[in-house]
mmCIF file of C-alpha atoms in Angstrom:
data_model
loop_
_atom_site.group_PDB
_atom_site.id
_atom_site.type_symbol
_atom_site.label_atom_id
_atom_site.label_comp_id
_atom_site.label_asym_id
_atom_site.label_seq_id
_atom_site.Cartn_x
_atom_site.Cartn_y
_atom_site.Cartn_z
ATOM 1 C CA UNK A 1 115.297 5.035 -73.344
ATOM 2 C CA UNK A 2 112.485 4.797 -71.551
ATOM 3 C CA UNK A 3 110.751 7.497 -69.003
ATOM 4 C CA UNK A 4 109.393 5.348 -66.191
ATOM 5 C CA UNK A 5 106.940 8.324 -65.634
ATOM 6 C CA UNK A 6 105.252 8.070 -69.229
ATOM 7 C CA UNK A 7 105.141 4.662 -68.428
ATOM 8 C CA UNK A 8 102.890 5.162 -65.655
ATOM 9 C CA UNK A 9 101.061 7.819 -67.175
ATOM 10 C CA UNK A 10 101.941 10.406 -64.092
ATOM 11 C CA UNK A 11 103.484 13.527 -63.750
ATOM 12 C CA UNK A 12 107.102 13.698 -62.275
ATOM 13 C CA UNK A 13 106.104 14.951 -59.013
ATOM 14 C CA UNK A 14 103.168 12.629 -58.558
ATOM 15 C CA UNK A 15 102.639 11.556 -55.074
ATOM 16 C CA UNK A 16 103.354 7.587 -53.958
ATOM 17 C CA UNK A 17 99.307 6.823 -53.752
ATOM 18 C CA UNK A 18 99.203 8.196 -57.347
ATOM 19 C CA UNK A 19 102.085 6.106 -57.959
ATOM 20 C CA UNK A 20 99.863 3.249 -56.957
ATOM 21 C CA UNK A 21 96.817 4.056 -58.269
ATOM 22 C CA UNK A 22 98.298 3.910 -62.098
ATOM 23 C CA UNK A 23 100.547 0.895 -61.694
ATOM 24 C CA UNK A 24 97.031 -0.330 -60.399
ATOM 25 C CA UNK A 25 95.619 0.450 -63.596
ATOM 26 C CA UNK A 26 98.153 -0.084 -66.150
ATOM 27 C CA UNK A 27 98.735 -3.697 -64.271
ATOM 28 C CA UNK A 28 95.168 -4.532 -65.503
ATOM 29 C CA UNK A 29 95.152 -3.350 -69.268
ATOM 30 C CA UNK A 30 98.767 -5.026 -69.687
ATOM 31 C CA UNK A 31 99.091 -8.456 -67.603
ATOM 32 C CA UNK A 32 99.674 -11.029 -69.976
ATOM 33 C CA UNK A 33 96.853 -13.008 -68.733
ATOM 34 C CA UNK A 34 94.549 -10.374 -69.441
ATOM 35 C CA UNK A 35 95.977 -8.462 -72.779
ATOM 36 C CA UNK A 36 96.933 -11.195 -75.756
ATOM 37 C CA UNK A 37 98.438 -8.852 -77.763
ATOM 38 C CA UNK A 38 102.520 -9.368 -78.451
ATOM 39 C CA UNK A 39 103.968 -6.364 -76.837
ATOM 40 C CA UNK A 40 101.908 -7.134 -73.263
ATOM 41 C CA UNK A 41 104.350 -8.968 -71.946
ATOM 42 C CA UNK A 42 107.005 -6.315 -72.499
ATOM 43 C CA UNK A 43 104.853 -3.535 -71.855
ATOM 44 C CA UNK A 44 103.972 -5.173 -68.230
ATOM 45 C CA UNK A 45 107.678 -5.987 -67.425
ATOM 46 C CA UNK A 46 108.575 -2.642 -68.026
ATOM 47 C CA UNK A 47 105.644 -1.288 -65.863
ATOM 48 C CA UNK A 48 106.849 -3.426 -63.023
ATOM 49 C CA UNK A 49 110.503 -1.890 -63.623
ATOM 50 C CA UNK A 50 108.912 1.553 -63.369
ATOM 51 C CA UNK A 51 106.957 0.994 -60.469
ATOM 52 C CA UNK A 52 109.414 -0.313 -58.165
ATOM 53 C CA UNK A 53 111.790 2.689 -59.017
ATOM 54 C CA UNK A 54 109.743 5.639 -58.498
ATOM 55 C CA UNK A 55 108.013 3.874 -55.528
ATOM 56 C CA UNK A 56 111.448 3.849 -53.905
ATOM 57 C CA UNK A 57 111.841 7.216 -52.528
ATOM 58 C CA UNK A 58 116.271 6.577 -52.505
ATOM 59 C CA UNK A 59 115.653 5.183 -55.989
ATOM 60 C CA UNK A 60 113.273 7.418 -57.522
ATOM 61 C CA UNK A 61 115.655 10.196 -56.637
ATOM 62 C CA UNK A 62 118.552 8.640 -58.317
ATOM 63 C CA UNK A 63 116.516 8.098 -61.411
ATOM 64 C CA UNK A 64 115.325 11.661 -61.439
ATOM 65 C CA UNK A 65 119.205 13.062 -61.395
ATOM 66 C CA UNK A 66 120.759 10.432 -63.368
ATOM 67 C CA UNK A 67 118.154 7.930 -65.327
ATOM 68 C CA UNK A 68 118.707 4.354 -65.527
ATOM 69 C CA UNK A 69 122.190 4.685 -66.315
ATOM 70 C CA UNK A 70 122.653 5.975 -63.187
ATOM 71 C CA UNK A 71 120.717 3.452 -61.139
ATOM 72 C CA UNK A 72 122.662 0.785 -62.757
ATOM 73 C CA UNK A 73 126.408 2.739 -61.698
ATOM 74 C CA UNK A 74 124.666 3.161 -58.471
ATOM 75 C CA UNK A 75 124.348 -0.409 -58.020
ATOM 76 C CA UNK A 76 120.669 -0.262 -58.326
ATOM 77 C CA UNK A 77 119.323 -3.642 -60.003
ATOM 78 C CA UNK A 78 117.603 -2.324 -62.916
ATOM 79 C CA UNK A 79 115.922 -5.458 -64.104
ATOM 80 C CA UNK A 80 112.403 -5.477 -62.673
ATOM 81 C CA UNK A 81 110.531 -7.499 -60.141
ATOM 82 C CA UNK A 82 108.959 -9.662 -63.051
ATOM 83 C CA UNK A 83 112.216 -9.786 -65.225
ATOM 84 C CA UNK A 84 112.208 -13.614 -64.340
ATOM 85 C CA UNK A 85 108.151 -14.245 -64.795
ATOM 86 C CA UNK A 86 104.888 -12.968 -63.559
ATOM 87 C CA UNK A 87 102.257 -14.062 -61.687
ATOM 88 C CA UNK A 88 98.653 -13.643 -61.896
ATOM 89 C CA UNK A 89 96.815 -10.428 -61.253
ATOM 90 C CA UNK A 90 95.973 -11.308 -58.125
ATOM 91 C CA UNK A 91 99.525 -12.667 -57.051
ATOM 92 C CA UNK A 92 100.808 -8.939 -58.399
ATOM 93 C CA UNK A 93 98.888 -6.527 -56.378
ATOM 94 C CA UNK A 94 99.382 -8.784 -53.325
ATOM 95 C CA UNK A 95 102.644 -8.589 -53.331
ATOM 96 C CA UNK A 96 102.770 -5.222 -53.938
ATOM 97 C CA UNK A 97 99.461 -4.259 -52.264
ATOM 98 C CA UNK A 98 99.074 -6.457 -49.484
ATOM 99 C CA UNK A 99 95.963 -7.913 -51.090
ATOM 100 C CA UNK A 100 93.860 -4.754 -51.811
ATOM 101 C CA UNK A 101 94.691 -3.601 -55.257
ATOM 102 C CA UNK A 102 92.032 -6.433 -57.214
ATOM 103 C CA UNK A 103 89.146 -6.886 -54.487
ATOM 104 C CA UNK A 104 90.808 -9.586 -52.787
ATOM 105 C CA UNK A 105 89.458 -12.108 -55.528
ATOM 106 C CA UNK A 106 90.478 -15.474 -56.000
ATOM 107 C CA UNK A 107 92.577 -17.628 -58.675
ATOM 108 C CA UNK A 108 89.991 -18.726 -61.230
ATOM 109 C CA UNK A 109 91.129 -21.947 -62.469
ATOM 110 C CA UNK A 110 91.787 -21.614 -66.187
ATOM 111 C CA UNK A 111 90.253 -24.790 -66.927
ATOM 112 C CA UNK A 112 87.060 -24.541 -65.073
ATOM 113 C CA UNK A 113 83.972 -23.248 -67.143
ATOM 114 C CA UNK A 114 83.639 -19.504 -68.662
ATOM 115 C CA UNK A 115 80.938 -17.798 -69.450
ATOM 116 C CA UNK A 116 81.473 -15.985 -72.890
ATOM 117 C CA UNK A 117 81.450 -11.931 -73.442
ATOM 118 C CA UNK A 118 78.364 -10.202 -73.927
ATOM 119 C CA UNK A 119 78.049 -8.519 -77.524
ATOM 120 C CA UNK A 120 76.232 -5.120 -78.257
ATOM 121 C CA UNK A 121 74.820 -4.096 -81.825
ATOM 122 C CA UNK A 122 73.034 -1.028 -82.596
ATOM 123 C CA UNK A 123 70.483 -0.362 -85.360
ATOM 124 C CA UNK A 124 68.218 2.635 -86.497
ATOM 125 C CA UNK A 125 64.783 2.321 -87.092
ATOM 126 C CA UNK A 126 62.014 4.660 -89.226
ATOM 127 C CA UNK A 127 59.799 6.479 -86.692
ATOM 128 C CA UNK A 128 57.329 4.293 -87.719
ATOM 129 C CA UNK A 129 58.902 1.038 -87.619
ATOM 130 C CA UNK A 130 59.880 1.610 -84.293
ATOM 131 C CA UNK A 131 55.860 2.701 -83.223
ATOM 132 C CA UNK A 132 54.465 -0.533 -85.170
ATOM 133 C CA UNK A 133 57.355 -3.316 -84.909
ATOM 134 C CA UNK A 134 58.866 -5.202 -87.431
ATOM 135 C CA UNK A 135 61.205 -8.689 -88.225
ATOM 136 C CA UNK A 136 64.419 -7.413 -89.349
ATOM 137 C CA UNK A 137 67.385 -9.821 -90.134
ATOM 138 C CA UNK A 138 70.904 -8.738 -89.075
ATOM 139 C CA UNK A 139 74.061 -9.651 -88.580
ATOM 140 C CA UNK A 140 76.663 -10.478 -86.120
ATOM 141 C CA UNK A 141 80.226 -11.025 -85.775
ATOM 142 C CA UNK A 142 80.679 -13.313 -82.658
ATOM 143 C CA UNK A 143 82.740 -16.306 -81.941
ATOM 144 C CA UNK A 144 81.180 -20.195 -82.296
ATOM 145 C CA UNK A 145 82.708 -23.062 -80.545
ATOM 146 C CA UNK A 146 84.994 -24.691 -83.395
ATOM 147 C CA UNK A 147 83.536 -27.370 -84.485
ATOM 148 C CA UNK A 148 86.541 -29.018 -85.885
ATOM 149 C CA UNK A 149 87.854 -29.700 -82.651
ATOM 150 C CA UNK A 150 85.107 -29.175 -80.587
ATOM 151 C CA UNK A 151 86.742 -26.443 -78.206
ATOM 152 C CA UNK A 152 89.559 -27.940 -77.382
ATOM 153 C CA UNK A 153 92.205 -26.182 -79.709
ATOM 154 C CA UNK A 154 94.090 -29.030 -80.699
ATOM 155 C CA UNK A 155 94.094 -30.778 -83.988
ATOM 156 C CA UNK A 156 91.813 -33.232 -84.975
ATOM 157 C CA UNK A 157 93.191 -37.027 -83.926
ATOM 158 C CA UNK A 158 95.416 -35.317 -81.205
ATOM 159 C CA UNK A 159 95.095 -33.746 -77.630
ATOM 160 C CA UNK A 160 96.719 -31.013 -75.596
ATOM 161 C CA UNK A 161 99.660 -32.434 -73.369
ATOM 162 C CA UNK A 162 101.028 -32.028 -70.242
ATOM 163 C CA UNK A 163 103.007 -28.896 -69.401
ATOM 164 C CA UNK A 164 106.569 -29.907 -69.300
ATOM 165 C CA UNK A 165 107.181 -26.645 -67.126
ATOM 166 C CA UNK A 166 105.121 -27.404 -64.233
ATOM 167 C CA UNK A 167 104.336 -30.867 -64.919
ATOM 168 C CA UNK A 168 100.813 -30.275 -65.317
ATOM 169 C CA UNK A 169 100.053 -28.715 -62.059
ATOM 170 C CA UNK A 170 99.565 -25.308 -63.352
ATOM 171 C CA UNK A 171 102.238 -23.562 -61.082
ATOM 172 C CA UNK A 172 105.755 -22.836 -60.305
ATOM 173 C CA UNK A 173 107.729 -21.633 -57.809
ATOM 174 C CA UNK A 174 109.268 -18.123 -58.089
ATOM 175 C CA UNK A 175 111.746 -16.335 -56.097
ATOM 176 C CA UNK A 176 112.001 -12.459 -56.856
ATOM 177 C CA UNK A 177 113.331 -9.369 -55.653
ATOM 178 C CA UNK A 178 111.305 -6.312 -54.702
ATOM 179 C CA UNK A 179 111.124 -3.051 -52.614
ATOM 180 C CA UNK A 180 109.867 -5.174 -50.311
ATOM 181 C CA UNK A 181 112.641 -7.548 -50.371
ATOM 182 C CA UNK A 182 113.384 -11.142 -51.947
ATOM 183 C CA UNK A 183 110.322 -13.483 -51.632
ATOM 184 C CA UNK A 184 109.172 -17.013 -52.957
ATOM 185 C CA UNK A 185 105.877 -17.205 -54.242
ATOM 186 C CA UNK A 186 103.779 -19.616 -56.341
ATOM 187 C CA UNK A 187 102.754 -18.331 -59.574
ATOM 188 C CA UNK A 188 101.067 -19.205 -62.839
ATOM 189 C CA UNK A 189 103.387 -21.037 -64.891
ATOM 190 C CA UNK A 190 103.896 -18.740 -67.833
ATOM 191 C CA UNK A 191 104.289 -21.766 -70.673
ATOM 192 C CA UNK A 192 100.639 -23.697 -69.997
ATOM 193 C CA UNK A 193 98.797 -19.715 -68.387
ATOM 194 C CA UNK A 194 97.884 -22.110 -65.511
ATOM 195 C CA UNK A 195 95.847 -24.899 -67.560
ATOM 196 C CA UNK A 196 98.716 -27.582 -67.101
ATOM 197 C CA UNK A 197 98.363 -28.945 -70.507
ATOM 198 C CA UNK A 198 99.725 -27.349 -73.962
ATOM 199 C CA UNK A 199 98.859 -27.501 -77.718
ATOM 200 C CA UNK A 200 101.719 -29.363 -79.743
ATOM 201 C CA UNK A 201 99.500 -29.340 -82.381
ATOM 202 C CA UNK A 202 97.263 -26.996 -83.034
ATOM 203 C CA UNK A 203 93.758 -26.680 -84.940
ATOM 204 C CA UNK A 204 94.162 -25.361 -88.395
ATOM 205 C CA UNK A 205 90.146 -24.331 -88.236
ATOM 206 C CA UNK A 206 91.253 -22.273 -85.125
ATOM 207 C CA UNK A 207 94.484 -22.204 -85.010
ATOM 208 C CA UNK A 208 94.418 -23.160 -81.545
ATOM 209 C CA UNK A 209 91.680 -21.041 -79.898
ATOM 210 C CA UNK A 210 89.319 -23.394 -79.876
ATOM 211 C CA UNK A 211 87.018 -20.520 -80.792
ATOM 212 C CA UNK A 212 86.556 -18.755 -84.506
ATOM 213 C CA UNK A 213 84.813 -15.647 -85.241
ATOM 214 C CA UNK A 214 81.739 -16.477 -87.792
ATOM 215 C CA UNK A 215 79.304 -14.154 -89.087
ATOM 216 C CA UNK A 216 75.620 -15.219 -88.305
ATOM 217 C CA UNK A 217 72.234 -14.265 -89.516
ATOM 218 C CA UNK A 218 69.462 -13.419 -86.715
ATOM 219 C CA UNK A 219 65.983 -12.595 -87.851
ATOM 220 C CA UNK A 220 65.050 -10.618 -84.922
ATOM 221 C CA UNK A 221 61.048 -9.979 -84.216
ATOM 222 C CA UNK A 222 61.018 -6.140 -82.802
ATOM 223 C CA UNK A 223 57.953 -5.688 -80.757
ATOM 224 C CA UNK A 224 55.275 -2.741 -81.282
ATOM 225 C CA UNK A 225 56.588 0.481 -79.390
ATOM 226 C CA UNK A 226 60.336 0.470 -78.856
ATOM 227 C CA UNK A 227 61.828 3.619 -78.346
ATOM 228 C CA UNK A 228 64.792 5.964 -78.884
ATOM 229 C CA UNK A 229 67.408 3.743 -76.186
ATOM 230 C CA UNK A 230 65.199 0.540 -76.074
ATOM 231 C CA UNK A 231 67.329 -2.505 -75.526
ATOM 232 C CA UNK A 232 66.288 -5.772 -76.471
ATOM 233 C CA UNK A 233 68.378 -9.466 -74.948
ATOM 234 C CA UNK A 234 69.198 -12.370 -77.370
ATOM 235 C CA UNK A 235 70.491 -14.916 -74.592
ATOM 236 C CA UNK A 236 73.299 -16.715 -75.577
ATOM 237 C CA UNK A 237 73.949 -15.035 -79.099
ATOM 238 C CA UNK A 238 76.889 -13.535 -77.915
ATOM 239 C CA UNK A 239 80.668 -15.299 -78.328
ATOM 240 C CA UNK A 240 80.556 -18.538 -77.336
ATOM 241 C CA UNK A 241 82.236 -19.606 -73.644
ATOM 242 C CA UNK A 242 85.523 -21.682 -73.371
ATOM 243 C CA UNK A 243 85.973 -25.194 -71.608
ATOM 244 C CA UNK A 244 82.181 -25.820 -72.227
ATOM 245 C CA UNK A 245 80.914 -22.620 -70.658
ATOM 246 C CA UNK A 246 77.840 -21.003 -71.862
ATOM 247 C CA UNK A 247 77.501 -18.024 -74.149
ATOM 248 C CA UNK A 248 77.308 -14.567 -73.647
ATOM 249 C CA UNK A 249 74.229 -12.584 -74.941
ATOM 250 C CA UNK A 250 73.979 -10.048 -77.062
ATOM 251 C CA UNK A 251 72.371 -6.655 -76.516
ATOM 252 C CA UNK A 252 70.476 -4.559 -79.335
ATOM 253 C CA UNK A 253 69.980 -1.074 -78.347
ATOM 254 C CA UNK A 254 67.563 0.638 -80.656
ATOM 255 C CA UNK A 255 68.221 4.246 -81.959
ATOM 256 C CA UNK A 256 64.902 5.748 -83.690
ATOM 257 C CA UNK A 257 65.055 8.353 -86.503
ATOM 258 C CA UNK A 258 63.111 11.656 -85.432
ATOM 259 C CA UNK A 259 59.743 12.129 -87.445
ATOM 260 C CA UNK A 260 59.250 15.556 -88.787
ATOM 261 C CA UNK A 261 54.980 14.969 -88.361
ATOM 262 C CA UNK A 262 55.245 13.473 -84.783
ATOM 263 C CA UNK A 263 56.399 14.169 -81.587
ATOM 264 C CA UNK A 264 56.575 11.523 -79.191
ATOM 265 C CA UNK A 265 56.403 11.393 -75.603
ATOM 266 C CA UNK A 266 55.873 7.895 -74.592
ATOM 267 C CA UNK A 267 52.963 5.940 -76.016
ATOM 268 C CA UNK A 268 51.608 9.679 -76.726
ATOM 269 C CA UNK A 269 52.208 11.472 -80.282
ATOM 270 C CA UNK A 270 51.887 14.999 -80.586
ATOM 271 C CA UNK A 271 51.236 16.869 -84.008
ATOM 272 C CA UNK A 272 50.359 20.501 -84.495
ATOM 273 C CA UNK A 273 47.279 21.926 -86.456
ATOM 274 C CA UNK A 274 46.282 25.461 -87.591
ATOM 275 C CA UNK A 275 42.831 26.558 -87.900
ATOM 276 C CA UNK A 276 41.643 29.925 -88.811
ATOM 277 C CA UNK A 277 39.811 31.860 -86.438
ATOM 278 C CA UNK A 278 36.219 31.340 -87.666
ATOM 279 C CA UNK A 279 37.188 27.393 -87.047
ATOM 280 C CA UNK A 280 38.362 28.083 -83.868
ATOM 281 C CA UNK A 281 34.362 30.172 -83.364
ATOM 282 C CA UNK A 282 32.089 28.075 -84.630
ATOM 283 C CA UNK A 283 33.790 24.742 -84.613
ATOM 284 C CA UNK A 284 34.805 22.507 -87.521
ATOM 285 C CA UNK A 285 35.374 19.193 -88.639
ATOM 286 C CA UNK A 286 39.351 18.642 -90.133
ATOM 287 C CA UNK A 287 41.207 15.647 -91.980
ATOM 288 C CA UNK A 288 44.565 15.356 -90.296
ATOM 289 C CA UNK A 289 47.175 12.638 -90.903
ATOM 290 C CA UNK A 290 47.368 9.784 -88.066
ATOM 291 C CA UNK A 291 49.690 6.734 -87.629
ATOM 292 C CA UNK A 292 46.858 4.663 -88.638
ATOM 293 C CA UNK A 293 46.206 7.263 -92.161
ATOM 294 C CA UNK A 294 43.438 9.877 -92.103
ATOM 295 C CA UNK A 295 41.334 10.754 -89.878
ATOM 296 C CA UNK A 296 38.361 13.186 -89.309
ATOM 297 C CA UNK A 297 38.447 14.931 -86.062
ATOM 298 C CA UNK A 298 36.045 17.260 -84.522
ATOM 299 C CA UNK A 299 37.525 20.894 -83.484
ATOM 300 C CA UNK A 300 34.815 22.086 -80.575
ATOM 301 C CA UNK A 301 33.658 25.337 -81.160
ATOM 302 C CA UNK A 302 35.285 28.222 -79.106
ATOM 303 C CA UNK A 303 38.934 26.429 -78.611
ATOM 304 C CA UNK A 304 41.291 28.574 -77.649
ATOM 305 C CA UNK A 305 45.003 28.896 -79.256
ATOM 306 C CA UNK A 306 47.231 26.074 -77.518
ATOM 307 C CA UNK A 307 44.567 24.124 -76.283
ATOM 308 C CA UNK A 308 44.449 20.141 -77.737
ATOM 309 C CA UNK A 309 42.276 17.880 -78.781
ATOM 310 C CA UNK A 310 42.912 14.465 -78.218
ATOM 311 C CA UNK A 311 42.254 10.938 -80.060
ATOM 312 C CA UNK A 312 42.509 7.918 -78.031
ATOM 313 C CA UNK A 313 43.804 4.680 -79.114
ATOM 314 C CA UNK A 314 45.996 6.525 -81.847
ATOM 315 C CA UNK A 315 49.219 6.524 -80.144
ATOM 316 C CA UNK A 316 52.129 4.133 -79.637
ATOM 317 C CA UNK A 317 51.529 0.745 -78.720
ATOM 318 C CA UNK A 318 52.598 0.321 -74.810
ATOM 319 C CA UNK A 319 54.962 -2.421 -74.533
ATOM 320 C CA UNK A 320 54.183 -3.298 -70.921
ATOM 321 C CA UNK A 321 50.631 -3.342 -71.616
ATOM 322 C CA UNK A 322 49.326 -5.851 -74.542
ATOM 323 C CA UNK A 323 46.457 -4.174 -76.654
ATOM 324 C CA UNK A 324 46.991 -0.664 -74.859
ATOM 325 C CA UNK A 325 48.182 2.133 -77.435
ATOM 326 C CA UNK A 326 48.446 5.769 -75.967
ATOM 327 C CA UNK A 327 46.764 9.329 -77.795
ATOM 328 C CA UNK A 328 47.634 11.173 -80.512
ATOM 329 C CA UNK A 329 47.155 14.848 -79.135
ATOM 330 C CA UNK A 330 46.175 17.662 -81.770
ATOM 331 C CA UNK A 331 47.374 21.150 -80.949
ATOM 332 C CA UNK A 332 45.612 23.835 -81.787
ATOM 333 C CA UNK A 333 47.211 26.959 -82.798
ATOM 334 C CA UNK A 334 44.891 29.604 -84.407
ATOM 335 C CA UNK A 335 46.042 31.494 -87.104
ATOM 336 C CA UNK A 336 45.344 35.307 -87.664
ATOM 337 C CA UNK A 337 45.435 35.276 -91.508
ATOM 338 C CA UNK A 338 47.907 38.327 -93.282
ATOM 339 C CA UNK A 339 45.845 39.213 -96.683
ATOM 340 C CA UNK A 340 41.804 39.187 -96.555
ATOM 341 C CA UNK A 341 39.832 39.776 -99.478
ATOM 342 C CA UNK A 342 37.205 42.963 -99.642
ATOM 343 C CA UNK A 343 34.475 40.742 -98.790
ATOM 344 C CA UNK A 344 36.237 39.517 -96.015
ATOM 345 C CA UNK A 345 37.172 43.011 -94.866
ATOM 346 C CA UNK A 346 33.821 43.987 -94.903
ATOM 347 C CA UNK A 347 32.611 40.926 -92.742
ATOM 348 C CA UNK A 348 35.688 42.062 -90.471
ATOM 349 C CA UNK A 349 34.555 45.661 -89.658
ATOM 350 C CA UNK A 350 31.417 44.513 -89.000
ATOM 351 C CA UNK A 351 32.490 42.066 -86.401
ATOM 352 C CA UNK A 352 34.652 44.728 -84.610
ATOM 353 C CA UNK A 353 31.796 46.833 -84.606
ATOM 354 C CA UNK A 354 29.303 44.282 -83.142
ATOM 355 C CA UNK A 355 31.969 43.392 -80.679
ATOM 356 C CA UNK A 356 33.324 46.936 -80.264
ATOM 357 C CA UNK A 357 29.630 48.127 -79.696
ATOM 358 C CA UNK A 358 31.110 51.371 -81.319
ATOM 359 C CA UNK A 359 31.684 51.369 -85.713
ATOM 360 C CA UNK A 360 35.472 50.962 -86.614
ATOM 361 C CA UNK A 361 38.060 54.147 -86.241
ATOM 362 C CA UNK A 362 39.662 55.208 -89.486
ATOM 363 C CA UNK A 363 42.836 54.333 -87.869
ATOM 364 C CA UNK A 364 41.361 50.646 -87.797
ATOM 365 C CA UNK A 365 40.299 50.739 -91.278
ATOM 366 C CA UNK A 366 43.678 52.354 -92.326
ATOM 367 C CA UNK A 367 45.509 49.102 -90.838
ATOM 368 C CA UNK A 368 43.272 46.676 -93.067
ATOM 369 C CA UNK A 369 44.012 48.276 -96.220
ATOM 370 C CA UNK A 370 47.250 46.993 -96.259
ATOM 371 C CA UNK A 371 46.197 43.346 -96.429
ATOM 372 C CA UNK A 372 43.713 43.231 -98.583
ATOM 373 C CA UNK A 373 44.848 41.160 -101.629
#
């Protein structure tokens, strides 16, 4: 047997506005209108059951001591305010909400054009792709308008007819029973969903949708400097609309594979060189890799460890800006080398002493001895 709390998704001493809130919720992901699946109709009748028995403070008591069994030997009628039909969403929370549970919006009329869903497909990109641009071909799954019956759902030679339920009109008249008490309302008819008309005969392409999914081939022209998150719009290559509406679009959102060479901070690249202290003295000229190959770059004499040197027009390609490309900033790190030859130990000592003004301690020379190779 069911637990009408479970149902809900609240706790059994939930409060009447959490009550609400989740019948709010649960209303949307299971109304029949909304949710195709098989079971929705079940699932929302049973919501509805649970709803108006724990909103019910004489009710909800009963049910907590007894169950449904006992509501029913209580006289309680256990069958649901939508045991005879439902409305639409909007028909729901105003009779149970006054009006306020959906925003107050109004009937859309089934028939009338609608826009198809948007679609979303991710792809990775090499560091470099992503800096230069490429034309990629992918692949979608999205539904086409079927062409066999051209949208309408109904078999080739034949056409939907008229609702025998509510004569075409869409709607019926429903009486049911409530906390609030019995009430007549006008509600979707549940055989036609509101259109008026029904498929006897139904497209075999389609099998009655009107719509089939078909997989589709896009070469798609990514521009010069996307980024990790980018997001590119192909209007209307989303699923196709219904009753001649347009298509959706579909969004590409870019993800970009990290470089272990480059860092990149927007149409800048960073890359890190070591130069020996003599280099970072007297200056030097250096090959280092760029995203346009090799490259000779000047290192000024006297840089200092951390400092940069920079190399316009080597950077990422702005994408707001056509023919702009940012810098590729070198930086420096000097290196204090670990093993010195004897010659070099030599040159060493005299250095210190030059710049000591005073001839190297034995302590000093100590020290060096252990990295001389």
């Amino acid at each position: 047997m069911s637990d009408y709390y479970e149902i809900l998704g609240v706790e059994r001493n939930a409060t009447k506005e959490e009550i609400k809130s989740a019948f709010r919720k649960m209303a949307r992901k299971w109304h029949p209108d909304v949710n195709k699946s098989p079971e929705a109709e079940t699932k929302f009748k049973e919501l509805g059951k649970a709803y108006e028995t724990l909103i019910d403070d004489e009710k909800r008591a009963t049910y907590d001591r007894f169950g449904e069994d006992g509501l029913r030997n209580a006289g309680f009628n256990t069958q649901g305010p939508f045991a005879g039909g439902f409305g639409d969403l909007d028909e729901v929370f105003n009779s149970f909400f006054g009006g306020f549970g959906f925003g107050g919006s109004r009937r859309q009329d089934p028939n009338a054009p609608q826009r198809g869903d948007d679609l979303r497909l991710d792809i990775e990109l090499e560091f470099e792709e992503a800096v230069f641009g490429l034309t990629k071909e992918i692949k979608i799954d999205h539904l086409e308008t079927c062409q066999s019956c051209k949208g309408t759902g109904a078999k080739e030679g034949s056409r939907p007819v008229t609702c025998k339920t509510c004569g075409g009109s869409g709607r019926i008249q429903q009486t049911t029973k409530t906390v609030l008490g019995h009430f007549t309302q006008i509600v979707t008819c549940p055989h036609c969903h509101g259109k008026g008309t029904v498929i006897e005969e139904p497209c075999q392409e389609c099998h009655g949708e009107g719509r089939k999914n078909v997989e589709k081939k896009i070469e798609l022209k990514i521009p010069a400097g996307v980024d990790n998150g980018s997001k590119m719009r192909l209007s209307h290559e989303g699923d196709a609309g219904l009753n001649g509406g347009v298509s959706g679009d579909l969004y590409i959102v870019i993800h970009v594979k990290p470089s272990m060479y480059y860092k990149r901070d927007g149409i800048n690249v960073f890359t890190k060189l070591d130069i020996t202290p003599a280099q970072a003295v007297l200056g030097d000229r250096v090959v280092i890799k760029t995203l346009d190959g090799e490259r000779e770059v000047s290192i000024p004499a006297g840089i200092q460890h951390g400092e940069a040197v920079k190399i316009k027009g080597a950077g990422v390609p702005s994408l707001s800006k056509q023919g702009v490309r940012g810098e590729h900033v070198v930086v420096i790190g000097v290196k204090t080398p670990v093993r010195i030859s004897n010659e070099e130990k030599v040159l060493y000592q005299k250095l210190y002493e030059i710049q000591a003004g005073r001839k190297a301690k034995e302590s000093v020379k100590e020290r060096i001895k252990g990295v001389f190779k």
